[in-house]
């Protein structure tokens, strides 16, 4: 079965410092991986995705993610964190075996807190 | 930029009542989904919909749930007889090449 794991419930980082939010995956075949962000009382906003190609994927708001096949990881990164980046971050994988209709399987989420 | 919209933003209902949650997907998208997020838990898939029929549903999506696309734009989720455990945030999503989510409807069942 396809799954993703986010090993950290919360990540704390000082403003201006680099941030990393971790995600590992378990899939059969090539993974389609996604990051979404959820601000308080808001929906899920798409940040970036990896389908194929370059292992470093650039997305919205200065975020990027590195696909590492040997470590089965897809960590989200940003070189310099902003207080406004504080939110709940979800890693997701597309379920390729769901009749072709591509539902997403989400991780448990990681709360990012950026302190001034 | 096109976006998925959902109404209402918050729905409070009594146990046993029927609720209808509404979504307007992005206009050129072909696949539609409902997910839910119980407070403090992960986002869970409920159902996917394509070509005017359900393409897949989860174990959560029992006989109390139904979906339809009555007019080619709206996409609705109906819960026939709500239970306390249906209290959650319900997200609609639509897909062309990436799933885009609506802002959610918070359902509170008393």
PDB file of C-alpha atoms in Angstrom:
ATOM      1  CA  UNK A   1       0.000   0.000   0.000  1.00  0.00           C
ATOM      2  CA  UNK A   2       1.094   3.536  -0.716  1.00  0.00           C
ATOM      3  CA  UNK A   3       1.900   5.664   2.323  1.00  0.00           C
ATOM      4  CA  UNK A   4       3.838   8.667   3.521  1.00  0.00           C
ATOM      5  CA  UNK A   5       5.215   9.377   6.958  1.00  0.00           C
ATOM      6  CA  UNK A   6       6.010  12.683   8.565  1.00  0.00           C
ATOM      7  CA  UNK A   7       8.163  11.818  11.556  1.00  0.00           C
ATOM      8  CA  UNK A   8       7.943  15.203  13.281  1.00  0.00           C
ATOM      9  CA  UNK A   9       4.751  16.547  14.800  1.00  0.00           C
ATOM     10  CA  UNK A  10       6.275  19.997  15.109  1.00  0.00           C
ATOM     11  CA  UNK A  11       9.317  21.837  13.795  1.00  0.00           C
ATOM     12  CA  UNK A  12      10.541  25.029  15.413  1.00  0.00           C
ATOM     13  CA  UNK A  13      12.873  27.385  13.605  1.00  0.00           C
ATOM     14  CA  UNK A  14      14.027  30.957  14.025  1.00  0.00           C
ATOM     15  CA  UNK A  15      13.131  33.483  11.385  1.00  0.00           C
ATOM     16  CA  UNK A  16      15.862  33.757   8.778  1.00  0.00           C
ATOM     17  CA  UNK A  17      17.176  30.256   9.402  1.00  0.00           C
ATOM     18  CA  UNK A  18      16.786  27.421   6.917  1.00  0.00           C
ATOM     19  CA  UNK A  19      13.918  25.031   7.519  1.00  0.00           C
ATOM     20  CA  UNK A  20      13.346  21.386   6.694  1.00  0.00           C
ATOM     21  CA  UNK A  21      10.110  19.451   7.074  1.00  0.00           C
ATOM     22  CA  UNK A  22      10.645  15.739   6.640  1.00  0.00           C
ATOM     23  CA  UNK A  23       8.638  13.216   4.645  1.00  0.00           C
ATOM     24  CA  UNK A  24       9.375   9.608   3.748  1.00  0.00           C
ATOM     25  CA  UNK A  25       7.342   7.491   1.409  1.00  0.00           C
ATOM     26  CA  UNK A  26       6.544   3.873   0.771  1.00  0.00           C
ATOM     27  CA  UNK A  27       5.196   3.104  -2.683  1.00  0.00           C
ATOM     28  CA  UNK A  28       5.244   0.446  -5.342  1.00  0.00           C
ATOM     29  CA  UNK A  29       6.702   1.863  -8.504  1.00  0.00           C
ATOM     30  CA  UNK A  30       7.531   5.478  -9.155  1.00  0.00           C
ATOM     31  CA  UNK A  31       6.045   7.888  -6.623  1.00  0.00           C
ATOM     32  CA  UNK A  32       4.033  10.994  -7.371  1.00  0.00           C
ATOM     33  CA  UNK A  33       4.666  13.198  -4.322  1.00  0.00           C
ATOM     34  CA  UNK A  34       3.121  16.447  -3.161  1.00  0.00           C
ATOM     35  CA  UNK A  35       3.385  19.059  -0.455  1.00  0.00           C
ATOM     36  CA  UNK A  36       0.410  21.067   0.726  1.00  0.00           C
ATOM     37  CA  UNK A  37       0.205  23.789   3.372  1.00  0.00           C
ATOM     38  CA  UNK A  38      -2.749  24.571   5.620  1.00  0.00           C
ATOM     39  CA  UNK A  39      -2.986  27.939   7.316  1.00  0.00           C
ATOM     40  CA  UNK A  40      -5.340  28.316  10.298  1.00  0.00           C
ATOM     41  CA  UNK A  41      -8.994  28.037   9.289  1.00  0.00           C
ATOM     42  CA  UNK A  42      -8.020  27.677   5.658  1.00  0.00           C
ATOM     43  CA  UNK A  43      -8.003  24.907   3.093  1.00  0.00           C
ATOM     44  CA  UNK A  44      -5.068  22.982   1.721  1.00  0.00           C
ATOM     45  CA  UNK A  45      -2.880  24.995  -0.611  1.00  0.00           C
ATOM     46  CA  UNK A  46      -0.715  23.234  -3.179  1.00  0.00           C
ATOM     47  CA  UNK A  47       3.006  24.007  -2.782  1.00  0.00           C
ATOM     48  CA  UNK A  48       4.823  21.683  -5.148  1.00  0.00           C
ATOM     49  CA  UNK A  49       4.955  18.212  -6.638  1.00  0.00           C
ATOM     50  CA  UNK A  50       7.396  15.649  -7.915  1.00  0.00           C
ATOM     51  CA  UNK A  51       6.382  13.472 -10.835  1.00  0.00           C
ATOM     52  CA  UNK A  52       9.626  12.816 -12.672  1.00  0.00           C
ATOM     53  CA  UNK A  53      12.769  14.644 -13.742  1.00  0.00           C
ATOM     54  CA  UNK A  54      14.971  16.812 -11.545  1.00  0.00           C
ATOM     55  CA  UNK A  55      15.218  15.664  -7.965  1.00  0.00           C
ATOM     56  CA  UNK A  56      15.033  19.256  -6.711  1.00  0.00           C
ATOM     57  CA  UNK A  57      11.551  20.651  -7.206  1.00  0.00           C
ATOM     58  CA  UNK A  58      10.805  24.339  -6.746  1.00  0.00           C
ATOM     59  CA  UNK A  59       7.387  25.491  -5.625  1.00  0.00           C
ATOM     60  CA  UNK A  60       5.396  28.397  -4.273  1.00  0.00           C
ATOM     61  CA  UNK A  61       6.529  30.926  -1.650  1.00  0.00           C
ATOM     62  CA  UNK A  62      10.220  30.024  -2.015  1.00  0.00           C
ATOM     63  CA  UNK A  63       9.780  26.415  -0.958  1.00  0.00           C
ATOM     64  CA  UNK A  64      11.568  23.527  -2.594  1.00  0.00           C
ATOM     65  CA  UNK A  65      11.701  19.794  -2.033  1.00  0.00           C
ATOM     66  CA  UNK A  66      14.334  17.214  -2.712  1.00  0.00           C
ATOM     67  CA  UNK A  67      13.356  13.793  -3.962  1.00  0.00           C
ATOM     68  CA  UNK A  68      15.797  11.138  -2.780  1.00  0.00           C
ATOM     69  CA  UNK A  69      15.057   7.707  -4.156  1.00  0.00           C
ATOM     70  CA  UNK A  70      17.686   5.838  -2.156  1.00  0.00           C
ATOM     71  CA  UNK A  71      16.388   7.269   1.112  1.00  0.00           C
ATOM     72  CA  UNK A  72      12.741   7.231  -0.034  1.00  0.00           C
ATOM     73  CA  UNK A  73      12.424  10.813   1.148  1.00  0.00           C
ATOM     74  CA  UNK A  74      10.842  14.019  -0.100  1.00  0.00           C
ATOM     75  CA  UNK A  75      11.822  16.677   2.428  1.00  0.00           C
ATOM     76  CA  UNK A  76      10.460  20.190   2.140  1.00  0.00           C
ATOM     77  CA  UNK A  77      12.992  22.990   2.470  1.00  0.00           C
ATOM     78  CA  UNK A  78      13.310  26.735   2.474  1.00  0.00           C
ATOM     79  CA  UNK A  79      16.608  28.620   2.745  1.00  0.00           C
ATOM     80  CA  UNK A  80      15.288  31.401   4.972  1.00  0.00           C
ATOM     81  CA  UNK A  81      12.139  30.967   7.064  1.00  0.00           C
ATOM     82  CA  UNK A  82       9.544  33.685   7.581  1.00  0.00           C
ATOM     83  CA  UNK A  83       7.158  34.034  10.509  1.00  0.00           C
ATOM     84  CA  UNK A  84       4.365  33.883   7.924  1.00  0.00           C
ATOM     85  CA  UNK A  85       5.487  30.348   6.981  1.00  0.00           C
ATOM     86  CA  UNK A  86       4.077  29.113  10.287  1.00  0.00           C
ATOM     87  CA  UNK A  87       1.396  26.607   9.326  1.00  0.00           C
ATOM     88  CA  UNK A  88       0.569  22.915   9.068  1.00  0.00           C
ATOM     89  CA  UNK A  89       2.389  21.105   6.276  1.00  0.00           C
ATOM     90  CA  UNK A  90       1.195  17.883   4.679  1.00  0.00           C
ATOM     91  CA  UNK A  91       3.116  15.493   2.499  1.00  0.00           C
ATOM     92  CA  UNK A  92       0.999  13.342   0.175  1.00  0.00           C
ATOM     93  CA  UNK A  93       1.407  10.600  -2.385  1.00  0.00           C
ATOM     94  CA  UNK A  94      -0.884   9.884  -5.281  1.00  0.00           C
ATOM     95  CA  UNK A  95      -2.393   6.429  -5.026  1.00  0.00           C
ATOM     96  CA  UNK A  96      -1.692   4.946  -8.431  1.00  0.00           C
ATOM     97  CA  UNK A  97      -3.709   1.839  -7.702  1.00  0.00           C
ATOM     98  CA  UNK A  98      -7.023   3.519  -6.968  1.00  0.00           C
ATOM     99  CA  UNK A  99      -8.690   2.673 -10.236  1.00  0.00           C
ATOM    100  CA  UNK A 100      -6.754   5.364 -12.024  1.00  0.00           C
ATOM    101  CA  UNK A 101      -8.514   8.215 -10.286  1.00  0.00           C
ATOM    102  CA  UNK A 102      -5.576   9.328  -8.277  1.00  0.00           C
ATOM    103  CA  UNK A 103      -6.723   9.936  -4.761  1.00  0.00           C
ATOM    104  CA  UNK A 104      -4.133  11.413  -2.444  1.00  0.00           C
ATOM    105  CA  UNK A 105      -2.856   9.683   0.670  1.00  0.00           C
ATOM    106  CA  UNK A 106      -1.728  12.194   3.254  1.00  0.00           C
ATOM    107  CA  UNK A 107       0.787  12.118   6.041  1.00  0.00           C
ATOM    108  CA  UNK A 108      -0.204  13.142   9.535  1.00  0.00           C
ATOM    109  CA  UNK A 109       1.072  16.661   9.062  1.00  0.00           C
ATOM    110  CA  UNK A 110       3.887  18.688  10.619  1.00  0.00           C
ATOM    111  CA  UNK A 111       3.269  21.952  12.379  1.00  0.00           C
ATOM    112  CA  UNK A 112       5.937  24.508  11.515  1.00  0.00           C
ATOM    113  CA  UNK A 113       6.477  27.310  13.997  1.00  0.00           C
ATOM    114  CA  UNK A 114       8.790  30.123  12.932  1.00  0.00           C
ATOM    115  CA  UNK A 115       9.817  32.380  15.798  1.00  0.00           C
ATOM    116  CA  UNK A 116      10.863  36.018  15.331  1.00  0.00           C
TER     117      UNK A 116
ATOM    118  CA  UNK B   1      -6.470  32.430 -10.535  1.00  0.00           C
ATOM    119  CA  UNK B   2      -9.273  29.859 -10.596  1.00  0.00           C
ATOM    120  CA  UNK B   3     -10.072  28.252  -7.268  1.00  0.00           C
ATOM    121  CA  UNK B   4     -12.335  25.696  -5.706  1.00  0.00           C
ATOM    122  CA  UNK B   5     -15.056  27.232  -3.557  1.00  0.00           C
ATOM    123  CA  UNK B   6     -17.144  25.627  -0.836  1.00  0.00           C
ATOM    124  CA  UNK B   7     -20.275  26.619   1.032  1.00  0.00           C
ATOM    125  CA  UNK B   8     -21.098  26.973   3.812  1.00  0.00           C
ATOM    126  CA  UNK B   9     -17.870  27.636   5.657  1.00  0.00           C
ATOM    127  CA  UNK B  10     -19.412  26.311   8.867  1.00  0.00           C
ATOM    128  CA  UNK B  11     -22.464  24.127   9.362  1.00  0.00           C
ATOM    129  CA  UNK B  12     -23.943  23.227  12.716  1.00  0.00           C
ATOM    130  CA  UNK B  13     -26.571  20.508  12.800  1.00  0.00           C
ATOM    131  CA  UNK B  14     -28.359  18.199  15.190  1.00  0.00           C
ATOM    132  CA  UNK B  15     -27.573  14.494  15.204  1.00  0.00           C
ATOM    133  CA  UNK B  16     -29.830  12.637  12.782  1.00  0.00           C
ATOM    134  CA  UNK B  17     -30.356  15.604  10.491  1.00  0.00           C
ATOM    135  CA  UNK B  18     -29.411  15.690   6.838  1.00  0.00           C
ATOM    136  CA  UNK B  19     -26.732  18.077   5.612  1.00  0.00           C
ATOM    137  CA  UNK B  20     -25.609  19.030   2.129  1.00  0.00           C
ATOM    138  CA  UNK B  21     -22.156  20.442   1.613  1.00  0.00           C
ATOM    139  CA  UNK B  22     -21.585  22.301  -1.626  1.00  0.00           C
ATOM    140  CA  UNK B  23     -18.543  22.755  -3.800  1.00  0.00           C
ATOM    141  CA  UNK B  24     -17.842  24.526  -7.069  1.00  0.00           C
ATOM    142  CA  UNK B  25     -14.775  22.901  -8.658  1.00  0.00           C
ATOM    143  CA  UNK B  26     -12.472  24.637 -11.096  1.00  0.00           C
ATOM    144  CA  UNK B  27     -14.356  24.801 -14.363  1.00  0.00           C
ATOM    145  CA  UNK B  28     -12.177  22.760 -16.709  1.00  0.00           C
ATOM    146  CA  UNK B  29     -11.360  20.052 -14.185  1.00  0.00           C
ATOM    147  CA  UNK B  30     -12.681  16.569 -14.758  1.00  0.00           C
ATOM    148  CA  UNK B  31     -12.123  14.683 -11.515  1.00  0.00           C
ATOM    149  CA  UNK B  32     -13.683  15.624  -8.193  1.00  0.00           C
ATOM    150  CA  UNK B  33     -13.041  14.485  -4.651  1.00  0.00           C
ATOM    151  CA  UNK B  34     -14.232  14.820  -1.094  1.00  0.00           C
ATOM    152  CA  UNK B  35     -11.854  14.434   1.842  1.00  0.00           C
ATOM    153  CA  UNK B  36     -12.392  14.980   5.520  1.00  0.00           C
ATOM    154  CA  UNK B  37     -10.180  15.974   8.417  1.00  0.00           C
ATOM    155  CA  UNK B  38     -11.304  15.205  11.932  1.00  0.00           C
ATOM    156  CA  UNK B  39      -9.867  17.742  14.341  1.00  0.00           C
ATOM    157  CA  UNK B  40      -6.212  16.990  15.005  1.00  0.00           C
ATOM    158  CA  UNK B  41      -6.080  14.076  12.597  1.00  0.00           C
ATOM    159  CA  UNK B  42      -4.854  13.514   9.075  1.00  0.00           C
ATOM    160  CA  UNK B  43      -6.767  14.300   5.916  1.00  0.00           C
ATOM    161  CA  UNK B  44      -8.695  11.208   4.754  1.00  0.00           C
ATOM    162  CA  UNK B  45     -10.082  10.376   1.341  1.00  0.00           C
ATOM    163  CA  UNK B  46     -13.834   9.874   1.139  1.00  0.00           C
ATOM    164  CA  UNK B  47     -14.829   9.596  -2.510  1.00  0.00           C
ATOM    165  CA  UNK B  48     -13.785  10.393  -6.062  1.00  0.00           C
ATOM    166  CA  UNK B  49     -16.155  11.260  -8.900  1.00  0.00           C
ATOM    167  CA  UNK B  50     -15.625  11.215 -12.635  1.00  0.00           C
ATOM    168  CA  UNK B  51     -17.915  11.286 -15.616  1.00  0.00           C
ATOM    169  CA  UNK B  52     -20.957  11.700 -13.391  1.00  0.00           C
ATOM    170  CA  UNK B  53     -20.361   8.653 -11.295  1.00  0.00           C
ATOM    171  CA  UNK B  54     -18.423   7.533  -8.254  1.00  0.00           C
ATOM    172  CA  UNK B  55     -15.072   6.098  -9.293  1.00  0.00           C
ATOM    173  CA  UNK B  56     -13.854   5.106  -5.855  1.00  0.00           C
ATOM    174  CA  UNK B  57     -15.004   5.385  -2.269  1.00  0.00           C
ATOM    175  CA  UNK B  58     -13.405   4.684   1.056  1.00  0.00           C
ATOM    176  CA  UNK B  59     -14.689   2.597   3.943  1.00  0.00           C
ATOM    177  CA  UNK B  60     -15.834   5.820   5.596  1.00  0.00           C
ATOM    178  CA  UNK B  61     -18.193   6.544   2.713  1.00  0.00           C
ATOM    179  CA  UNK B  62     -21.075   4.342   3.796  1.00  0.00           C
ATOM    180  CA  UNK B  63     -24.744   4.394   2.803  1.00  0.00           C
ATOM    181  CA  UNK B  64     -25.297   7.612   4.737  1.00  0.00           C
ATOM    182  CA  UNK B  65     -23.134   9.498   2.262  1.00  0.00           C
ATOM    183  CA  UNK B  66     -23.899  10.416  -1.321  1.00  0.00           C
ATOM    184  CA  UNK B  67     -22.455  12.737  -3.934  1.00  0.00           C
ATOM    185  CA  UNK B  68     -23.824  14.279  -7.071  1.00  0.00           C
ATOM    186  CA  UNK B  69     -23.096  16.916  -9.652  1.00  0.00           C
ATOM    187  CA  UNK B  70     -26.608  18.153 -10.334  1.00  0.00           C
ATOM    188  CA  UNK B  71     -25.970  20.946 -12.803  1.00  0.00           C
ATOM    189  CA  UNK B  72     -22.502  20.536 -14.283  1.00  0.00           C
ATOM    190  CA  UNK B  73     -20.908  23.043 -11.931  1.00  0.00           C
ATOM    191  CA  UNK B  74     -21.841  22.254  -8.340  1.00  0.00           C
ATOM    192  CA  UNK B  75     -20.547  19.110  -6.650  1.00  0.00           C
ATOM    193  CA  UNK B  76     -22.355  18.158  -3.471  1.00  0.00           C
ATOM    194  CA  UNK B  77     -21.804  15.824  -0.558  1.00  0.00           C
ATOM    195  CA  UNK B  78     -24.910  14.750   1.336  1.00  0.00           C
ATOM    196  CA  UNK B  79     -24.944  13.085   4.710  1.00  0.00           C
ATOM    197  CA  UNK B  80     -28.415  11.642   5.240  1.00  0.00           C
ATOM    198  CA  UNK B  81     -28.469  11.182   9.002  1.00  0.00           C
ATOM    199  CA  UNK B  82     -25.556  12.826  10.715  1.00  0.00           C
ATOM    200  CA  UNK B  83     -23.741  11.262  13.635  1.00  0.00           C
ATOM    201  CA  UNK B  84     -21.554  12.911  16.246  1.00  0.00           C
ATOM    202  CA  UNK B  85     -18.486  11.345  14.670  1.00  0.00           C
ATOM    203  CA  UNK B  86     -19.219  13.072  11.360  1.00  0.00           C
ATOM    204  CA  UNK B  87     -18.000  16.310  12.933  1.00  0.00           C
ATOM    205  CA  UNK B  88     -14.989  17.275  10.839  1.00  0.00           C
ATOM    206  CA  UNK B  89     -13.664  19.628   8.215  1.00  0.00           C
ATOM    207  CA  UNK B  90     -14.777  18.501   4.764  1.00  0.00           C
ATOM    208  CA  UNK B  91     -12.655  19.442   1.788  1.00  0.00           C
ATOM    209  CA  UNK B  92     -13.619  19.331  -1.834  1.00  0.00           C
ATOM    210  CA  UNK B  93     -10.898  19.011  -4.472  1.00  0.00           C
ATOM    211  CA  UNK B  94     -10.770  18.978  -8.236  1.00  0.00           C
ATOM    212  CA  UNK B  95      -8.091  17.711 -10.568  1.00  0.00           C
ATOM    213  CA  UNK B  96      -6.798  18.398 -14.016  1.00  0.00           C
ATOM    214  CA  UNK B  97      -3.147  17.599 -13.433  1.00  0.00           C
ATOM    215  CA  UNK B  98      -2.898  18.560  -9.744  1.00  0.00           C
ATOM    216  CA  UNK B  99      -5.544  18.409  -7.038  1.00  0.00           C
ATOM    217  CA  UNK B 100      -6.646  21.818  -5.846  1.00  0.00           C
ATOM    218  CA  UNK B 101      -8.581  22.032  -2.628  1.00  0.00           C
ATOM    219  CA  UNK B 102     -11.353  24.281  -1.474  1.00  0.00           C
ATOM    220  CA  UNK B 103     -11.255  26.135   1.852  1.00  0.00           C
ATOM    221  CA  UNK B 104     -13.369  23.472   3.547  1.00  0.00           C
ATOM    222  CA  UNK B 105     -16.662  23.292   5.420  1.00  0.00           C
ATOM    223  CA  UNK B 106     -16.487  22.765   9.140  1.00  0.00           C
ATOM    224  CA  UNK B 107     -19.348  20.453  10.114  1.00  0.00           C
ATOM    225  CA  UNK B 108     -20.336  20.351  13.759  1.00  0.00           C
ATOM    226  CA  UNK B 109     -22.861  17.704  14.791  1.00  0.00           C
ATOM    227  CA  UNK B 110     -24.466  18.279  18.194  1.00  0.00           C
TER     228      UNK B 110
END
